[in-house]
PDB file of C-alpha atoms and ligand atoms in Angstrom:
ATOM      1  CA  MET Z 225       2.188  -8.747  20.101  1.00 92.00           C
ATOM      2  CA  ARG Z 226       0.480  -6.849  17.300  1.00 97.00           C
ATOM      3  CA  THR Z 227       2.393  -4.542  14.972  1.00 98.00           C
ATOM      4  CA  THR Z 228       1.273  -0.940  15.439  1.00 98.00           C
ATOM      5  CA  LEU Z 229       2.207   2.391  13.901  1.00 98.00           C
ATOM      6  CA  THR Z 230       4.593   2.808  16.849  1.00 98.00           C
ATOM      7  CA  THR Z 231       6.336  -0.455  15.886  1.00 98.00           C
ATOM      8  CA  LEU Z 232       6.796   0.856  12.346  1.00 98.00           C
ATOM      9  CA  GLN Z 233       8.274   4.151  13.586  1.00 98.00           C
ATOM     10  CA  GLN Z 234      10.697   2.078  15.656  1.00 98.00           C
ATOM     11  CA  TYR Z 235      11.655   0.064  12.535  1.00 98.00           C
ATOM     12  CA  ILE Z 236      12.593   3.219  10.627  1.00 97.00           C
ATOM     13  CA  LYS Z 237      14.475   4.603  13.613  1.00 97.00           C
ATOM     14  CA  ASN Z 238      16.554   1.399  13.625  1.00 98.00           C
ATOM     15  CA  ASN Z 239      16.889   1.408   9.822  1.00 96.00           C
ATOM     16  CA  ASP Z 240      15.051  -1.919   9.662  1.00 98.00           C
ATOM     17  CA  LYS Z 241      12.993  -2.627   6.547  1.00 98.00           C
ATOM     18  CA  PHE Z 242       9.472  -3.967   6.947  1.00 98.00           C
ATOM     19  CA  THR Z 243       7.012  -5.736   4.696  1.00 98.00           C
ATOM     20  CA  ALA Z 244       3.469  -5.467   3.454  1.00 98.00           C
ATOM     21  CA  LEU Z 245       1.383  -7.683   1.185  1.00 98.00           C
ATOM     22  CA  THR Z 246      -2.172  -7.506   0.009  1.00 98.00           C
ATOM     23  CA  CYS Z 247      -4.502  -9.926   1.745  1.00 98.00           C
ATOM     24  CA  TYR Z 248      -8.203 -10.539   1.292  1.00 98.00           C
ATOM     25  CA  ASP Z 249      -9.196 -13.443   3.567  1.00 98.00           C
ATOM     26  CA  ALA Z 250      -8.694 -15.069   6.974  1.00 98.00           C
ATOM     27  CA  THR Z 251      -6.698 -18.088   5.786  1.00 98.00           C
ATOM     28  CA  PHE Z 252      -4.071 -15.984   4.047  1.00 98.00           C
ATOM     29  CA  ALA Z 253      -4.044 -13.474   6.903  1.00 98.00           C
ATOM     30  CA  LYS Z 254      -2.662 -16.188   9.171  1.00 98.00           C
ATOM     31  CA  ILE Z 255      -0.249 -17.554   6.545  1.00 98.00           C
ATOM     32  CA  LEU Z 256       1.149 -14.074   5.846  1.00 98.00           C
ATOM     33  CA  GLU Z 257       1.535 -13.190   9.512  1.00 98.00           C
ATOM     34  CA  ASP Z 258       3.191 -16.491  10.328  1.00 98.00           C
ATOM     35  CA  ALA Z 259       5.707 -15.761   7.548  1.00 98.00           C
ATOM     36  CA  GLY Z 260       6.488 -12.408   9.184  1.00 98.00           C
ATOM     37  CA  VAL Z 261       4.550  -9.925   7.034  1.00 98.00           C
ATOM     38  CA  ASP Z 262       4.089  -6.728   9.064  1.00 98.00           C
ATOM     39  CA  ILE Z 263       1.161  -5.106   7.225  1.00 98.00           C
ATOM     40  CA  LEU Z 264      -1.828  -6.828   5.620  1.00 99.00           C
ATOM     41  CA  LEU Z 265      -3.318  -4.543   2.982  1.00 99.00           C
ATOM     42  CA  ILE Z 266      -6.914  -5.093   1.990  1.00 99.00           C
ATOM     43  CA  GLY Z 267      -6.205  -3.460  -1.331  1.00 98.00           C
ATOM     44  CA  ASP Z 268      -8.777  -2.418  -3.873  1.00 98.00           C
ATOM     45  CA  SER Z 269      -6.643  -4.578  -6.170  1.00 97.00           C
ATOM     46  CA  LEU Z 270      -9.286  -7.096  -5.114  1.00 98.00           C
ATOM     47  CA  GLY Z 271     -11.178  -5.603  -8.061  1.00 97.00           C
ATOM     48  CA  ASN Z 272      -8.519  -7.105 -10.320  1.00 95.00           C
ATOM     49  CA  VAL Z 273      -7.501 -10.327  -8.601  1.00 95.00           C
ATOM     50  CA  LEU Z 274     -10.800 -11.392  -6.999  1.00 97.00           C
ATOM     51  CA  LYS Z 275     -13.460  -9.815  -9.223  1.00 96.00           C
ATOM     52  CA  GLY Z 276     -11.576 -10.100 -12.520  1.00 94.00           C
ATOM     53  CA  GLU Z 277     -12.036  -6.442 -13.446  1.00 95.00           C
ATOM     54  CA  SER Z 278      -9.463  -4.478 -15.438  1.00 93.00           C
ATOM     55  CA  THR Z 279      -9.510  -1.545 -12.990  1.00 96.00           C
ATOM     56  CA  THR Z 280     -10.167  -0.974  -9.280  1.00 98.00           C
ATOM     57  CA  LEU Z 281     -13.049   1.393  -9.970  1.00 98.00           C
ATOM     58  CA  SER Z 282     -15.924  -1.024  -9.330  1.00 97.00           C
ATOM     59  CA  VAL Z 283     -14.746  -1.941  -5.832  1.00 98.00           C
ATOM     60  CA  THR Z 284     -17.387  -0.909  -3.302  1.00 98.00           C
ATOM     61  CA  LEU Z 285     -17.267   0.100   0.327  1.00 98.00           C
ATOM     62  CA  ASP Z 286     -19.126  -3.131   1.139  1.00 98.00           C
ATOM     63  CA  ASN Z 287     -16.447  -5.157  -0.698  1.00 98.00           C
ATOM     64  CA  ILE Z 288     -13.725  -3.545   1.416  1.00 99.00           C
ATOM     65  CA  ILE Z 289     -15.706  -3.947   4.652  1.00 99.00           C
ATOM     66  CA  TYR Z 290     -16.362  -7.648   3.942  1.00 98.00           C
ATOM     67  CA  HIS Z 291     -12.729  -8.445   3.128  1.00 99.00           C
ATOM     68  CA  THR Z 292     -11.461  -6.363   6.054  1.00 99.00           C
ATOM     69  CA  GLN Z 293     -13.667  -8.436   8.374  1.00 98.00           C
ATOM     70  CA  CYS Z 294     -12.340 -11.662   6.804  1.00 99.00           C
ATOM     71  CA  VAL Z 295      -8.711 -10.593   7.256  1.00 99.00           C
ATOM     72  CA  SER Z 296      -9.335  -9.279  10.754  1.00 98.00           C
ATOM     73  CA  ASN Z 297     -10.885 -12.603  11.781  1.00 98.00           C
ATOM     74  CA  GLY Z 298      -7.732 -14.470  10.737  1.00 98.00           C
ATOM     75  CA  SER Z 299      -5.219 -11.956  12.051  1.00 98.00           C
ATOM     76  CA  SER Z 300      -3.616 -11.525  15.457  1.00 98.00           C
ATOM     77  CA  LYS Z 301      -0.205 -10.017  14.714  1.00 98.00           C
ATOM     78  CA  ALA Z 302      -0.074  -7.689  11.715  1.00 98.00           C
ATOM     79  CA  LEU Z 303      -1.173  -4.110  11.225  1.00 98.00           C
ATOM     80  CA  ILE Z 304      -4.326  -4.141   9.089  1.00 99.00           C
ATOM     81  CA  MET Z 305      -4.575  -1.452   6.440  1.00 99.00           C
ATOM     82  CA  SER Z 306      -7.592  -1.091   4.142  1.00 99.00           C
ATOM     83  CA  ASP Z 307      -8.022   0.889   0.970  1.00 98.00           C
ATOM     84  CA  MET Z 308     -10.840   3.371   0.803  1.00 98.00           C
ATOM     85  CA  PRO Z 309     -12.468   2.518  -2.522  1.00 98.00           C
ATOM     86  CA  PHE Z 310     -13.108   4.926  -5.371  1.00 98.00           C
ATOM     87  CA  GLY Z 311     -16.001   7.274  -4.650  1.00 98.00           C
ATOM     88  CA  SER Z 312     -16.007   6.665  -0.892  1.00 98.00           C
ATOM     89  CA  TYR Z 313     -13.836   9.613   0.173  1.00 98.00           C
ATOM     90  CA  GLN Z 314     -13.185  12.073  -2.654  1.00 98.00           C
ATOM     91  CA  GLN Z 315     -16.390  14.084  -2.222  1.00 98.00           C
ATOM     92  CA  SER Z 316     -15.635  15.666   1.146  1.00 98.00           C
ATOM     93  CA  PRO Z 317     -13.742  15.088   4.403  1.00 98.00           C
ATOM     94  CA  GLN Z 318     -17.111  14.332   6.028  1.00 98.00           C
ATOM     95  CA  GLN Z 319     -17.868  11.617   3.475  1.00 98.00           C
ATOM     96  CA  ALA Z 320     -14.395  10.194   4.076  1.00 98.00           C
ATOM     97  CA  PHE Z 321     -14.915  10.144   7.842  1.00 98.00           C
ATOM     98  CA  GLU Z 322     -18.303   8.460   7.587  1.00 98.00           C
ATOM     99  CA  ASN Z 323     -16.911   5.662   5.415  1.00 99.00           C
ATOM    100  CA  ALA Z 324     -13.485   5.317   7.062  1.00 99.00           C
ATOM    101  CA  SER Z 325     -15.151   4.840  10.440  1.00 98.00           C
ATOM    102  CA  LYS Z 326     -17.065   1.846   8.992  1.00 98.00           C
ATOM    103  CA  ILE Z 327     -13.809   0.376   7.683  1.00 99.00           C
ATOM    104  CA  LEU Z 328     -12.180   0.759  11.105  1.00 98.00           C
ATOM    105  CA  ALA Z 329     -15.236  -0.828  12.726  1.00 98.00           C
ATOM    106  CA  ALA Z 330     -14.700  -3.806  10.375  1.00 98.00           C
ATOM    107  CA  GLY Z 331     -11.201  -4.309  11.796  1.00 98.00           C
ATOM    108  CA  ALA Z 332      -8.786  -2.029   9.936  1.00 99.00           C
ATOM    109  CA  HIS Z 333      -6.199  -0.086  11.916  1.00 98.00           C
ATOM    110  CA  ILE Z 334      -5.432   2.470   9.203  1.00 99.00           C
ATOM    111  CA  VAL Z 335      -7.018   3.491   5.905  1.00 99.00           C
ATOM    112  CA  LYS Z 336      -5.208   4.264   2.664  1.00 99.00           C
ATOM    113  CA  ILE Z 337      -6.381   7.031   0.352  1.00 98.00           C
ATOM    114  CA  GLU Z 338      -5.079   7.951  -3.087  1.00 98.00           C
ATOM    115  CA  GLY Z 339      -4.093  11.460  -4.088  1.00 98.00           C
ATOM    116  CA  GLY Z 340      -1.607  14.262  -3.452  1.00 98.00           C
ATOM    117  CA  GLN Z 341      -2.243  17.712  -2.056  1.00 97.00           C
ATOM    118  CA  VAL Z 342      -5.933  17.533  -2.954  1.00 98.00           C
ATOM    119  CA  MET Z 343      -6.232  14.937  -0.152  1.00 98.00           C
ATOM    120  CA  ALA Z 344      -4.406  17.011   2.495  1.00 98.00           C
ATOM    121  CA  GLU Z 345      -7.609  18.447   3.957  1.00 98.00           C
ATOM    122  CA  THR Z 346      -9.234  15.006   4.159  1.00 98.00           C
ATOM    123  CA  THR Z 347      -6.076  13.529   5.695  1.00 98.00           C
ATOM    124  CA  ALA Z 348      -6.088  16.217   8.392  1.00 98.00           C
ATOM    125  CA  PHE Z 349      -9.826  15.760   9.002  1.00 98.00           C
ATOM    126  CA  LEU Z 350      -9.484  11.994   9.498  1.00 98.00           C
ATOM    127  CA  THR Z 351      -6.285  11.985  11.542  1.00 98.00           C
ATOM    128  CA  GLN Z 352      -7.559  14.717  13.879  1.00 98.00           C
ATOM    129  CA  ARG Z 353     -10.571  12.483  14.558  1.00 98.00           C
ATOM    130  CA  GLY Z 354      -8.651   9.311  15.381  1.00 98.00           C
ATOM    131  CA  ILE Z 355      -8.449   7.658  11.966  1.00 98.00           C
ATOM    132  CA  PRO Z 356      -4.852   7.040  10.847  1.00 98.00           C
ATOM    133  CA  VAL Z 357      -4.182   7.601   7.153  1.00 99.00           C
ATOM    134  CA  CYS Z 358      -1.642   6.185   4.731  1.00 99.00           C
ATOM    135  CA  ALA Z 359      -1.375   8.540   1.760  1.00 98.00           C
ATOM    136  CA  HIS Z 360      -0.869   6.928  -1.681  1.00 98.00           C
ATOM    137  CA  ILE Z 361       0.873   8.989  -4.374  1.00 98.00           C
ATOM    138  CA  GLY Z 362       2.560   8.371  -7.738  1.00 98.00           C
ATOM    139  CA  LEU Z 363       0.574   5.936  -9.841  1.00 98.00           C
ATOM    140  CA  THR Z 364      -2.871   6.081  -8.265  1.00 98.00           C
ATOM    141  CA  PRO Z 365      -4.968   3.400  -9.997  1.00 97.00           C
ATOM    142  CA  GLN Z 366      -8.293   4.996  -9.040  1.00 98.00           C
ATOM    143  CA  SER Z 367      -7.318   7.913 -11.332  1.00 97.00           C
ATOM    144  CA  ILE Z 368      -6.344   5.624 -14.193  1.00 96.00           C
ATOM    145  CA  HIS Z 369      -8.493   7.390 -16.768  1.00 96.00           C
ATOM    146  CA  GLN Z 370      -7.119  10.761 -15.701  1.00 95.00           C
ATOM    147  CA  LEU Z 371      -3.531   9.449 -15.844  1.00 95.00           C
ATOM    148  CA  GLY Z 372      -4.125   7.860 -19.245  1.00 93.00           C
ATOM    149  CA  GLY Z 373      -2.659   4.456 -18.359  1.00 91.00           C
ATOM    150  CA  TYR Z 374      -0.548   2.521 -15.876  1.00 92.00           C
ATOM    151  CA  ARG Z 375       2.734   4.324 -16.342  1.00 93.00           C
ATOM    152  CA  LEU Z 376       5.691   5.819 -14.481  1.00 97.00           C
ATOM    153  CA  GLN Z 377       4.889   8.977 -12.505  1.00 97.00           C
ATOM    154  CA  GLY Z 378       7.333  11.698 -11.412  1.00 97.00           C
ATOM    155  CA  ALA Z 379       9.589  11.230 -14.415  1.00 97.00           C
ATOM    156  CA  SER Z 380       9.733  14.904 -15.427  1.00 97.00           C
ATOM    157  CA  GLN Z 381      11.339  17.541 -13.226  1.00 97.00           C
ATOM    158  CA  GLN Z 382       8.001  19.253 -12.752  1.00 98.00           C
ATOM    159  CA  SER Z 383       6.070  16.139 -11.751  1.00 97.00           C
ATOM    160  CA  ALA Z 384       8.899  15.020  -9.447  1.00 98.00           C
ATOM    161  CA  LYS Z 385       8.758  18.415  -7.720  1.00 98.00           C
ATOM    162  CA  GLN Z 386       4.982  18.057  -7.398  1.00 98.00           C
ATOM    163  CA  LEU Z 387       5.336  14.625  -5.771  1.00 98.00           C
ATOM    164  CA  ILE Z 388       7.890  15.965  -3.272  1.00 98.00           C
ATOM    165  CA  GLU Z 389       5.519  18.802  -2.391  1.00 98.00           C
ATOM    166  CA  ASP Z 390       2.604  16.355  -2.077  1.00 98.00           C
ATOM    167  CA  ALA Z 391       4.579  14.108   0.260  1.00 98.00           C
ATOM    168  CA  LEU Z 392       5.609  16.949   2.556  1.00 98.00           C
ATOM    169  CA  LEU Z 393       2.105  18.381   2.621  1.00 98.00           C
ATOM    170  CA  LEU Z 394       0.490  15.030   3.402  1.00 98.00           C
ATOM    171  CA  GLU Z 395       2.941  14.371   6.220  1.00 98.00           C
ATOM    172  CA  LYS Z 396       2.178  17.832   7.610  1.00 98.00           C
ATOM    173  CA  ALA Z 397      -1.547  17.064   7.348  1.00 98.00           C
ATOM    174  CA  GLY Z 398      -1.010  14.067   9.614  1.00 98.00           C
ATOM    175  CA  ALA Z 399      -0.492  11.085   7.282  1.00 98.00           C
ATOM    176  CA  ARG Z 400       1.160   8.272   9.263  1.00 98.00           C
ATOM    177  CA  MET Z 401       2.615   6.508   6.201  1.00 98.00           C
ATOM    178  CA  LEU Z 402       3.218   7.330   2.570  1.00 98.00           C
ATOM    179  CA  LEU Z 403       2.869   4.748  -0.186  1.00 99.00           C
ATOM    180  CA  MET Z 404       4.579   5.502  -3.509  1.00 98.00           C
ATOM    181  CA  GLU Z 405       3.657   3.506  -6.595  1.00 98.00           C
ATOM    182  CA  VAL Z 406       5.702   3.359  -9.819  1.00 98.00           C
ATOM    183  CA  VAL Z 407       7.980   6.347  -9.361  1.00 98.00           C
ATOM    184  CA  PRO Z 408      11.718   6.637 -10.071  1.00 98.00           C
ATOM    185  CA  ALA Z 409      13.805   4.971  -7.351  1.00 98.00           C
ATOM    186  CA  LYS Z 410      15.894   8.092  -6.882  1.00 98.00           C
ATOM    187  CA  LEU Z 411      12.841  10.252  -6.310  1.00 98.00           C
ATOM    188  CA  ALA Z 412      11.416   7.749  -3.804  1.00 98.00           C
ATOM    189  CA  GLN Z 413      14.751   7.775  -2.000  1.00 98.00           C
ATOM    190  CA  GLU Z 414      14.721  11.580  -1.819  1.00 98.00           C
ATOM    191  CA  ILE Z 415      11.141  11.620  -0.528  1.00 98.00           C
ATOM    192  CA  THR Z 416      11.874   8.903   2.048  1.00 98.00           C
ATOM    193  CA  GLN Z 417      14.832  10.887   3.336  1.00 98.00           C
ATOM    194  CA  SER Z 418      12.746  14.071   3.581  1.00 98.00           C
ATOM    195  CA  LEU Z 419      10.012  12.522   5.726  1.00 98.00           C
ATOM    196  CA  SER Z 420       9.879  11.289   9.290  1.00 98.00           C
ATOM    197  CA  ILE Z 421       7.007   8.859   8.591  1.00 98.00           C
ATOM    198  CA  PRO Z 422       7.623   5.438   6.972  1.00 98.00           C
ATOM    199  CA  THR Z 423       7.345   5.086   3.199  1.00 98.00           C
ATOM    200  CA  ILE Z 424       6.089   1.979   1.427  1.00 98.00           C
ATOM    201  CA  GLY Z 425       7.170   1.372  -2.134  1.00 98.00           C
ATOM    202  CA  ILE Z 426       5.711  -0.595  -5.022  1.00 98.00           C
ATOM    203  CA  GLY Z 427       7.852  -0.052  -8.082  1.00 98.00           C
ATOM    204  CA  ALA Z 428       9.625   2.717  -6.144  1.00 98.00           C
ATOM    205  CA  GLY Z 429      13.049   1.215  -5.521  1.00 98.00           C
ATOM    206  CA  LYS Z 430      14.800  -0.284  -2.554  1.00 97.00           C
ATOM    207  CA  ASP Z 431      15.216   2.826  -0.418  1.00 98.00           C
ATOM    208  CA  CYS Z 432      11.640   3.025   0.833  1.00 98.00           C
ATOM    209  CA  SER Z 433      11.127   1.966   4.459  1.00 98.00           C
ATOM    210  CA  ALA Z 434       9.000  -0.970   3.311  1.00 98.00           C
ATOM    211  CA  GLN Z 435       7.769  -2.804   0.217  1.00 98.00           C
ATOM    212  CA  VAL Z 436       4.328  -3.943  -0.796  1.00 98.00           C
ATOM    213  CA  LEU Z 437       3.183  -6.224  -3.606  1.00 98.00           C
ATOM    214  CA  VAL Z 438      -0.056  -7.886  -4.598  1.00 97.00           C
ATOM    215  CA  LEU Z 439      -0.216 -11.388  -3.090  1.00 98.00           C
ATOM    216  CA  HIS Z 440      -1.359 -13.013  -6.335  1.00 97.00           C
ATOM    217  CA  ASP Z 441       1.625 -11.441  -8.141  1.00 96.00           C
ATOM    218  CA  ILE Z 442       4.272 -12.837  -5.780  1.00 97.00           C
ATOM    219  CA  LEU Z 443       2.605 -16.248  -6.044  1.00 97.00           C
ATOM    220  CA  GLY Z 444       2.719 -16.087  -9.848  1.00 94.00           C
ATOM    221  CA  LEU Z 445      -1.067 -16.483 -10.076  1.00 94.00           C
ATOM    222  CA  TYR Z 446      -2.078 -13.332 -11.869  1.00 77.00           C
ATOM    223  CA  LYS Z 447      -1.365 -13.883 -15.516  1.00 74.00           C
ATOM    224  CA  ASP Z 448      -2.083 -10.454 -16.993  1.00 71.00           C
ATOM    225  CA  LYS Z 449       0.907  -8.455 -18.248  1.00 75.00           C
ATOM    226  CA  LYS Z 450       3.479  -8.470 -15.443  1.00 85.00           C
ATOM    227  CA  PRO Z 451       4.745  -5.013 -14.441  1.00 92.00           C
ATOM    228  CA  ARG Z 452       8.488  -4.565 -14.092  1.00 94.00           C
ATOM    229  CA  PHE Z 453       8.336  -4.318 -10.281  1.00 96.00           C
ATOM    230  CA  VAL Z 454       6.725  -7.743  -9.774  1.00 96.00           C
ATOM    231  CA  LYS Z 455       8.743 -10.782  -8.747  1.00 96.00           C
ATOM    232  CA  ASN Z 456       7.337 -14.298  -8.645  1.00 96.00           C
ATOM    233  CA  PHE Z 457       8.547 -15.752  -5.342  1.00 98.00           C
ATOM    234  CA  MET Z 458       7.136 -19.196  -6.166  1.00 97.00           C
ATOM    235  CA  THR Z 459      10.104 -19.678  -8.478  1.00 95.00           C
ATOM    236  CA  GLY Z 460      12.308 -22.332  -6.877  1.00 95.00           C
ATOM    237  CA  THR Z 461       9.742 -23.523  -4.333  1.00 97.00           C
ATOM    238  CA  ASN Z 462       6.446 -25.398  -4.360  1.00 95.00           C
ATOM    239  CA  SER Z 463       5.303 -24.028  -1.019  1.00 98.00           C
ATOM    240  CA  ILE Z 464       3.178 -20.886  -0.696  1.00 98.00           C
ATOM    241  CA  GLN Z 465       4.386 -20.454   2.892  1.00 98.00           C
ATOM    242  CA  GLN Z 466       8.015 -20.641   1.751  1.00 98.00           C
ATOM    243  CA  ALA Z 467       7.448 -18.179  -1.111  1.00 98.00           C
ATOM    244  CA  ILE Z 468       6.005 -15.631   1.304  1.00 98.00           C
ATOM    245  CA  ALA Z 469       8.821 -16.227   3.801  1.00 98.00           C
ATOM    246  CA  ASN Z 470      11.310 -15.704   0.944  1.00 98.00           C
ATOM    247  CA  TYR Z 471       9.615 -12.388   0.063  1.00 98.00           C
ATOM    248  CA  VAL Z 472       9.894 -11.247   3.690  1.00 98.00           C
ATOM    249  CA  THR Z 473      13.560 -12.220   3.885  1.00 98.00           C
ATOM    250  CA  ALA Z 474      14.355 -10.590   0.528  1.00 98.00           C
ATOM    251  CA  VAL Z 475      12.752  -7.282   1.558  1.00 98.00           C
ATOM    252  CA  LYS Z 476      14.215  -7.200   5.053  1.00 98.00           C
ATOM    253  CA  SER Z 477      17.712  -8.011   3.789  1.00 98.00           C
ATOM    254  CA  GLY Z 478      17.507  -5.393   1.007  1.00 97.00           C
ATOM    255  CA  GLN Z 479      17.715  -8.002  -1.789  1.00 97.00           C
ATOM    256  CA  PHE Z 480      14.298  -7.070  -3.140  1.00 98.00           C
ATOM    257  CA  PRO Z 481      13.643  -4.917  -5.069  1.00 98.00           C
ATOM    258  CA  ASP Z 482      16.703  -5.212  -7.296  1.00 96.00           C
ATOM    259  CA  HIS Z 483      17.628  -2.813 -10.150  1.00 94.00           C
ATOM    260  CA  GLU Z 484      15.589  -4.883 -12.593  1.00 95.00           C
ATOM    261  CA  HIS Z 485      12.429  -4.082 -10.543  1.00 96.00           C
ATOM    262  CA  GLU Z 486      12.899  -0.327 -10.375  1.00 96.00           C
ATOM    263  CA  TYR Z 487      12.584   2.686 -12.663  1.00 97.00           C
TER     264      TYR Z 487
HETATM  265  O1  KIV C 719      -4.859  -2.134  -3.986  1.00 50.53           O
HETATM  266  C1  KIV C 719      -3.691  -2.467  -3.852  1.00 50.53           C
HETATM  267  O2  KIV C 719      -3.325  -3.623  -3.879  1.00 50.53           O
HETATM  268  C2  KIV C 719      -2.710  -1.402  -3.654  1.00 50.53           C
HETATM  269  C3  KIV C 719      -1.288  -1.799  -3.842  1.00 50.53           C
HETATM  270  C4  KIV C 719      -1.005  -2.007  -5.271  1.00 50.53           C
HETATM  271  C5  KIV C 719      -0.375  -0.829  -3.230  1.00 50.53           C
HETATM  272  O3  KIV C 719      -3.053  -0.301  -3.398  1.00 50.53           O
END
């Protein structure tokens, strides 16, 4: 049976952790699902790991549609979430709807958009028209030039307060999940406890409802500077399948992330 948003709500009701990983093709879609990964994220990190770019900014709507179709063709069990790429949704809720509907037609079950309260109107517009949204706050790589680098967000009292307000507003607007990237673990815990929707963390500590990482990072393939929150699950095994299964077990049992992976 396929994982749905209802399944994820049930997980958080039961206090069960769940897992997400980025995925860009049919072969890995099946490998990840067979290892028990609940959400396959067609992330715009494909700009980095597939295209070799230093940012996600060049990723196009067509790139996301193509990789969503690839993943969808190989998938029968997981929830499929696709990033809306830079420039495909920021202009207006109407622009977001036009492009999100193409991503859903390609096989995604939910789209992810970056941004805090500025995205509340778009989130409401999409969710009221049948397109589920995962809101992405904290370090939002599509705003890298605005943020001035890949660094911890929500560290000051003022920015932490802003992130709490963003989270509550996005939930109220209809977001079905909230992804937090590179924020203090304590703040992510507070936000998770304040919401009734699941939270997904990447560099956000162990108290989120779920964890996500970039597939190439957990397989030790991406050799650029390794952020603190990344763990290479190939260590101690020579099987990709086993490494992914170990990631799933580590997240579900609360062993990953550890203190060394959080801020
Ligand atoms: O694009 C991506 O892979 C992401 C994750 C880093 C959360 O958005």
